[in-house]
Tab-separated table of C-alpha atoms in Angstrom:
chain	number	residue	atom	x	y	z
A	382	UNK	CA	-41.974	131.632	-56.667
A	383	UNK	CA	-40.395	128.217	-56.887
A	384	UNK	CA	-37.763	126.653	-54.720
A	385	UNK	CA	-35.958	123.330	-54.724
A	386	UNK	CA	-34.072	122.045	-51.689
A	387	UNK	CA	-31.578	119.207	-51.649
A	388	UNK	CA	-30.326	118.768	-48.121
A	389	UNK	CA	-27.685	116.115	-48.777
A	390	UNK	CA	-24.533	117.705	-50.214
A	391	UNK	CA	-22.822	114.306	-50.392
A	392	UNK	CA	-23.717	110.664	-49.976
A	393	UNK	CA	-21.964	107.315	-50.076
A	394	UNK	CA	-23.538	104.029	-51.065
A	395	UNK	CA	-22.163	100.550	-51.454
A	396	UNK	CA	-22.232	99.068	-54.942
A	397	UNK	CA	-25.425	97.062	-55.576
A	398	UNK	CA	-27.270	98.758	-52.737
A	399	UNK	CA	-30.213	101.106	-53.198
A	400	UNK	CA	-29.923	104.789	-52.353
A	401	UNK	CA	-32.443	107.602	-51.915
A	402	UNK	CA	-31.574	111.195	-52.773
A	403	UNK	CA	-33.840	113.721	-51.115
A	404	UNK	CA	-35.584	116.626	-52.797
A	405	UNK	CA	-38.259	118.943	-51.470
A	406	UNK	CA	-39.859	121.760	-53.357
A	407	UNK	CA	-42.037	124.756	-52.921
A	408	UNK	CA	-44.282	126.188	-55.578
A	409	UNK	CA	-47.461	128.181	-55.949
A	410	UNK	CA	-48.206	126.582	-59.333
A	411	UNK	CA	-50.963	123.987	-59.556
A	412	UNK	CA	-49.316	122.397	-62.561
A	413	UNK	CA	-45.598	121.756	-62.533
A	414	UNK	CA	-43.003	119.166	-63.412
A	415	UNK	CA	-40.257	117.613	-61.365
A	416	UNK	CA	-37.037	116.304	-62.824
A	417	UNK	CA	-33.812	114.646	-61.846
A	418	UNK	CA	-30.599	115.153	-63.762
A	419	UNK	CA	-27.231	113.455	-63.407
A	420	UNK	CA	-24.015	115.376	-63.931
A	421	UNK	CA	-20.919	113.191	-64.130
A	422	UNK	CA	-17.449	114.655	-63.722
A	423	UNK	CA	-17.337	115.250	-67.475
A	424	UNK	CA	-19.898	118.009	-66.930
A	425	UNK	CA	-22.854	117.172	-69.163
A	426	UNK	CA	-26.400	117.196	-67.771
A	427	UNK	CA	-28.152	113.889	-68.316
A	428	UNK	CA	-31.926	113.653	-67.928
A	429	UNK	CA	-32.949	110.765	-65.676
A	430	UNK	CA	-36.628	110.961	-64.817
A	431	UNK	CA	-39.699	113.196	-64.915
A	432	UNK	CA	-42.818	113.420	-62.756
A	433	UNK	CA	-45.793	115.591	-63.629
A	434	UNK	CA	-47.694	117.154	-60.776
A	435	UNK	CA	-50.917	115.481	-61.900
A	436	UNK	CA	-49.381	112.051	-62.395
A	437	UNK	CA	-50.844	109.706	-59.823
A	438	UNK	CA	-48.259	107.000	-60.215
A	439	UNK	CA	-44.608	107.395	-59.321
A	440	UNK	CA	-42.366	107.632	-62.352
A	441	UNK	CA	-39.888	104.855	-63.059
A	442	UNK	CA	-37.078	104.623	-65.618
A	443	UNK	CA	-35.039	101.467	-65.355
A	444	UNK	CA	-33.138	101.576	-62.067
A	445	UNK	CA	-34.441	105.046	-61.295
A	446	UNK	CA	-37.723	105.751	-59.575
A	447	UNK	CA	-39.155	108.964	-58.250
A	448	UNK	CA	-40.928	108.793	-54.907
A	449	UNK	CA	-43.462	111.589	-55.351
A	450	UNK	CA	-45.316	112.694	-52.245
A	451	UNK	CA	-47.332	115.692	-53.319
A	452	UNK	CA	-48.776	116.596	-49.945
A	453	UNK	CA	-45.289	116.643	-48.447
A	454	UNK	CA	-43.868	118.376	-51.529
A	455	UNK	CA	-41.123	115.866	-51.892
A	456	UNK	CA	-39.718	114.159	-54.980
A	457	UNK	CA	-36.992	111.811	-53.859
A	458	UNK	CA	-34.925	109.857	-56.367
A	459	UNK	CA	-34.364	106.183	-55.654
A	460	UNK	CA	-31.540	104.414	-57.448
A	461	UNK	CA	-31.715	100.666	-57.108
A	462	UNK	CA	-28.709	98.355	-57.426
A	463	UNK	CA	-26.123	101.158	-57.494
A	464	UNK	CA	-23.281	100.871	-59.964
A	465	UNK	CA	-19.862	102.508	-59.918
A	466	UNK	CA	-20.917	104.570	-62.914
A	467	UNK	CA	-23.665	106.148	-60.828
A	468	UNK	CA	-21.040	108.228	-59.017
A	469	UNK	CA	-21.933	111.776	-60.031
A	470	UNK	CA	-23.694	114.936	-58.991
A	471	UNK	CA	-27.483	114.682	-58.993
A	472	UNK	CA	-29.747	117.684	-59.407
A	473	UNK	CA	-33.448	117.906	-58.687
A	474	UNK	CA	-35.356	120.517	-60.679
A	475	UNK	CA	-38.859	121.945	-60.918
A	476	UNK	CA	-40.479	123.409	-64.021
A	477	UNK	CA	-42.960	126.239	-63.815
A	478	UNK	CA	-46.454	125.713	-65.251
A	479	UNK	CA	-45.731	127.879	-68.312
A	480	UNK	CA	-42.421	126.163	-69.160
A	481	UNK	CA	-40.608	129.476	-68.827
A	482	UNK	CA	-38.240	128.395	-66.150
A	483	UNK	CA	-36.633	125.437	-64.471
A	484	UNK	CA	-35.242	125.819	-60.960
A	485	UNK	CA	-32.440	123.540	-59.843
A	486	UNK	CA	-31.460	122.429	-56.390
A	487	UNK	CA	-27.901	122.687	-55.133
A	488	UNK	CA	-27.207	119.059	-55.944
A	489	UNK	CA	-26.147	115.887	-54.137
A	490	UNK	CA	-22.801	114.306	-54.865
A	491	UNK	CA	-23.174	110.535	-54.845
A	492	UNK	CA	-20.181	108.268	-54.430
A	493	UNK	CA	-20.643	104.556	-55.065
A	494	UNK	CA	-18.100	102.420	-53.256
A	495	UNK	CA	-16.953	99.058	-54.646
B	99	UNK	CA	-31.216	110.210	-81.111
B	100	UNK	CA	-31.612	113.966	-81.605
B	101	UNK	CA	-29.503	116.115	-79.344
B	102	UNK	CA	-28.708	119.689	-78.458
B	103	UNK	CA	-25.296	120.715	-79.738
B	104	UNK	CA	-23.184	123.576	-78.455
B	105	UNK	CA	-20.114	125.314	-79.778
B	106	UNK	CA	-17.452	126.034	-78.778
B	107	UNK	CA	-16.861	123.422	-76.110
B	108	UNK	CA	-14.296	125.668	-74.471
B	109	UNK	CA	-13.452	129.326	-75.020
B	110	UNK	CA	-10.790	131.404	-73.354
B	111	UNK	CA	-11.143	135.170	-73.642
B	112	UNK	CA	-9.739	138.349	-72.203
B	113	UNK	CA	-11.821	140.444	-69.833
B	114	UNK	CA	-13.828	143.026	-71.748
B	115	UNK	CA	-14.046	141.000	-74.941
B	116	UNK	CA	-17.298	139.918	-76.555
B	117	UNK	CA	-18.179	136.239	-76.668
B	118	UNK	CA	-20.846	134.419	-78.657
B	119	UNK	CA	-21.900	130.953	-77.573
B	120	UNK	CA	-23.848	128.940	-80.093
B	121	UNK	CA	-26.453	126.259	-79.712
B	122	UNK	CA	-28.449	124.132	-82.104
B	123	UNK	CA	-31.568	122.956	-80.254
B	124	UNK	CA	-33.484	119.825	-81.178
B	125	UNK	CA	-35.378	120.667	-84.335
B	126	UNK	CA	-39.016	120.314	-83.240
B	127	UNK	CA	-38.516	121.974	-79.873
B	128	UNK	CA	-40.225	125.249	-79.110
B	129	UNK	CA	-38.674	126.371	-75.841
B	130	UNK	CA	-35.028	127.324	-75.515
B	131	UNK	CA	-32.984	128.161	-72.463
B	132	UNK	CA	-29.574	129.246	-71.352
B	133	UNK	CA	-28.259	128.200	-67.963
B	134	UNK	CA	-24.864	128.642	-66.407
B	135	UNK	CA	-22.954	126.752	-63.766
B	136	UNK	CA	-19.994	128.263	-62.011
B	137	UNK	CA	-17.564	125.478	-61.176
B	138	UNK	CA	-18.868	123.293	-58.369
B	139	UNK	CA	-21.992	125.356	-57.862
B	140	UNK	CA	-25.653	125.067	-58.731
B	141	UNK	CA	-27.144	125.417	-62.161
B	142	UNK	CA	-28.484	128.962	-62.564
B	143	UNK	CA	-31.232	130.038	-64.931
B	144	UNK	CA	-30.308	132.869	-67.291
B	145	UNK	CA	-33.041	133.198	-69.889
B	146	UNK	CA	-35.840	131.377	-71.660
B	147	UNK	CA	-36.942	131.984	-75.233
B	148	UNK	CA	-40.193	131.067	-76.922
B	149	UNK	CA	-41.844	132.149	-80.140
B	150	UNK	CA	-38.813	134.200	-81.124
B	151	UNK	CA	-38.729	136.306	-78.027
B	152	UNK	CA	-37.491	136.223	-74.475
B	153	UNK	CA	-40.180	134.760	-72.237
B	154	UNK	CA	-38.346	135.170	-68.963
B	155	UNK	CA	-34.939	136.267	-67.736
B	156	UNK	CA	-33.174	136.192	-64.408
B	157	UNK	CA	-31.541	139.044	-62.557
B	158	UNK	CA	-28.200	137.687	-63.765
B	159	UNK	CA	-29.259	138.360	-67.372
B	160	UNK	CA	-28.413	142.048	-67.449
B	161	UNK	CA	-27.615	144.359	-70.349
B	162	UNK	CA	-24.329	142.649	-71.129
B	163	UNK	CA	-26.237	139.526	-72.205
B	164	UNK	CA	-28.394	139.025	-75.255
B	165	UNK	CA	-29.927	136.079	-77.060
B	166	UNK	CA	-30.891	135.587	-80.670
B	167	UNK	CA	-32.304	132.961	-82.948
B	168	UNK	CA	-30.767	134.330	-86.139
B	169	UNK	CA	-31.728	131.670	-88.665
B	170	UNK	CA	-34.419	129.411	-87.217
B	171	UNK	CA	-31.981	126.727	-86.114
B	172	UNK	CA	-29.199	128.383	-84.120
B	173	UNK	CA	-29.770	129.929	-80.706
B	174	UNK	CA	-26.988	132.197	-79.530
B	175	UNK	CA	-25.964	133.797	-76.265
B	176	UNK	CA	-23.837	136.925	-76.572
B	177	UNK	CA	-21.890	138.357	-73.675
B	178	UNK	CA	-20.872	141.857	-74.688
B	179	UNK	CA	-18.069	142.731	-72.327
B	180	UNK	CA	-16.947	139.739	-70.353
B	181	UNK	CA	-16.006	139.931	-66.694
B	182	UNK	CA	-13.946	137.531	-64.638
B	183	UNK	CA	-17.081	136.347	-62.851
B	184	UNK	CA	-18.604	135.266	-66.173
B	185	UNK	CA	-16.248	132.291	-66.138
B	186	UNK	CA	-18.584	129.299	-66.004
B	187	UNK	CA	-20.061	126.433	-67.948
B	188	UNK	CA	-22.918	127.678	-70.091
B	189	UNK	CA	-25.616	125.170	-70.940
B	190	UNK	CA	-28.143	125.493	-73.692
B	191	UNK	CA	-31.332	123.475	-73.329
B	192	UNK	CA	-34.472	122.944	-75.325
B	193	UNK	CA	-37.864	121.406	-74.724
B	194	UNK	CA	-41.115	120.623	-76.494
B	195	UNK	CA	-43.438	122.129	-73.933
B	196	UNK	CA	-45.428	118.904	-73.785
B	197	UNK	CA	-43.752	116.666	-71.227
B	198	UNK	CA	-41.713	119.612	-70.074
B	199	UNK	CA	-38.577	117.510	-70.338
B	200	UNK	CA	-35.513	119.638	-70.818
B	201	UNK	CA	-32.686	118.413	-73.016
B	202	UNK	CA	-29.271	119.900	-72.340
B	203	UNK	CA	-26.315	120.374	-74.600
B	204	UNK	CA	-22.884	119.358	-73.398
B	205	UNK	CA	-22.069	122.897	-72.383
B	206	UNK	CA	-19.597	125.587	-73.373
B	207	UNK	CA	-16.914	126.299	-70.847
B	208	UNK	CA	-16.025	129.982	-70.782
B	209	UNK	CA	-12.817	131.107	-69.121
B	210	UNK	CA	-12.308	134.856	-68.742
B	211	UNK	CA	-8.764	135.966	-67.981
């Protein structure tokens, strides 16, 4: 079975500061994928970043980076230089090895203050 | 950039009525999914579909739900007899099965009265 835990229901960050959103996971799969999605108030799910379980380097996509610590089963999202438009709900997700299922965490609501 | 499209964007229906939500996945994708999100809550897996059949379904996906890929491009979710608790945003998603990246549509908001 798979499980994703996001322990921060809400966070505030000052504009231009960096912020880390926590995500821990539990899986019995040897091969899996970890994802972060952004959901603004408009409701759509926007893919941000992906980390494969066998990837040795942390994934980066622009201002987003994924701090992958496999032994600790954590996949934290780091957003550098926060912008007002980053205010949204952020979901961490894990994909099973056979692509049949993605499990989502409960989300973290990020508010960026001017 | 290719995208997953969903129709309708919003549907209001009476309890007990049948609803069909439609999705056009990205054309070269092989894996298709339906998820739902009750307002303010987490995204819940409903069903995955691969090679023209259901590959996995959740306990939520009971007999009132069904999925079809009627014509090789559309991917539909049918809810046979809607209940009040079916009110949610329903997301279709598709993926290649290579990177495992999942692309979501913009969602169909279902309101059951």
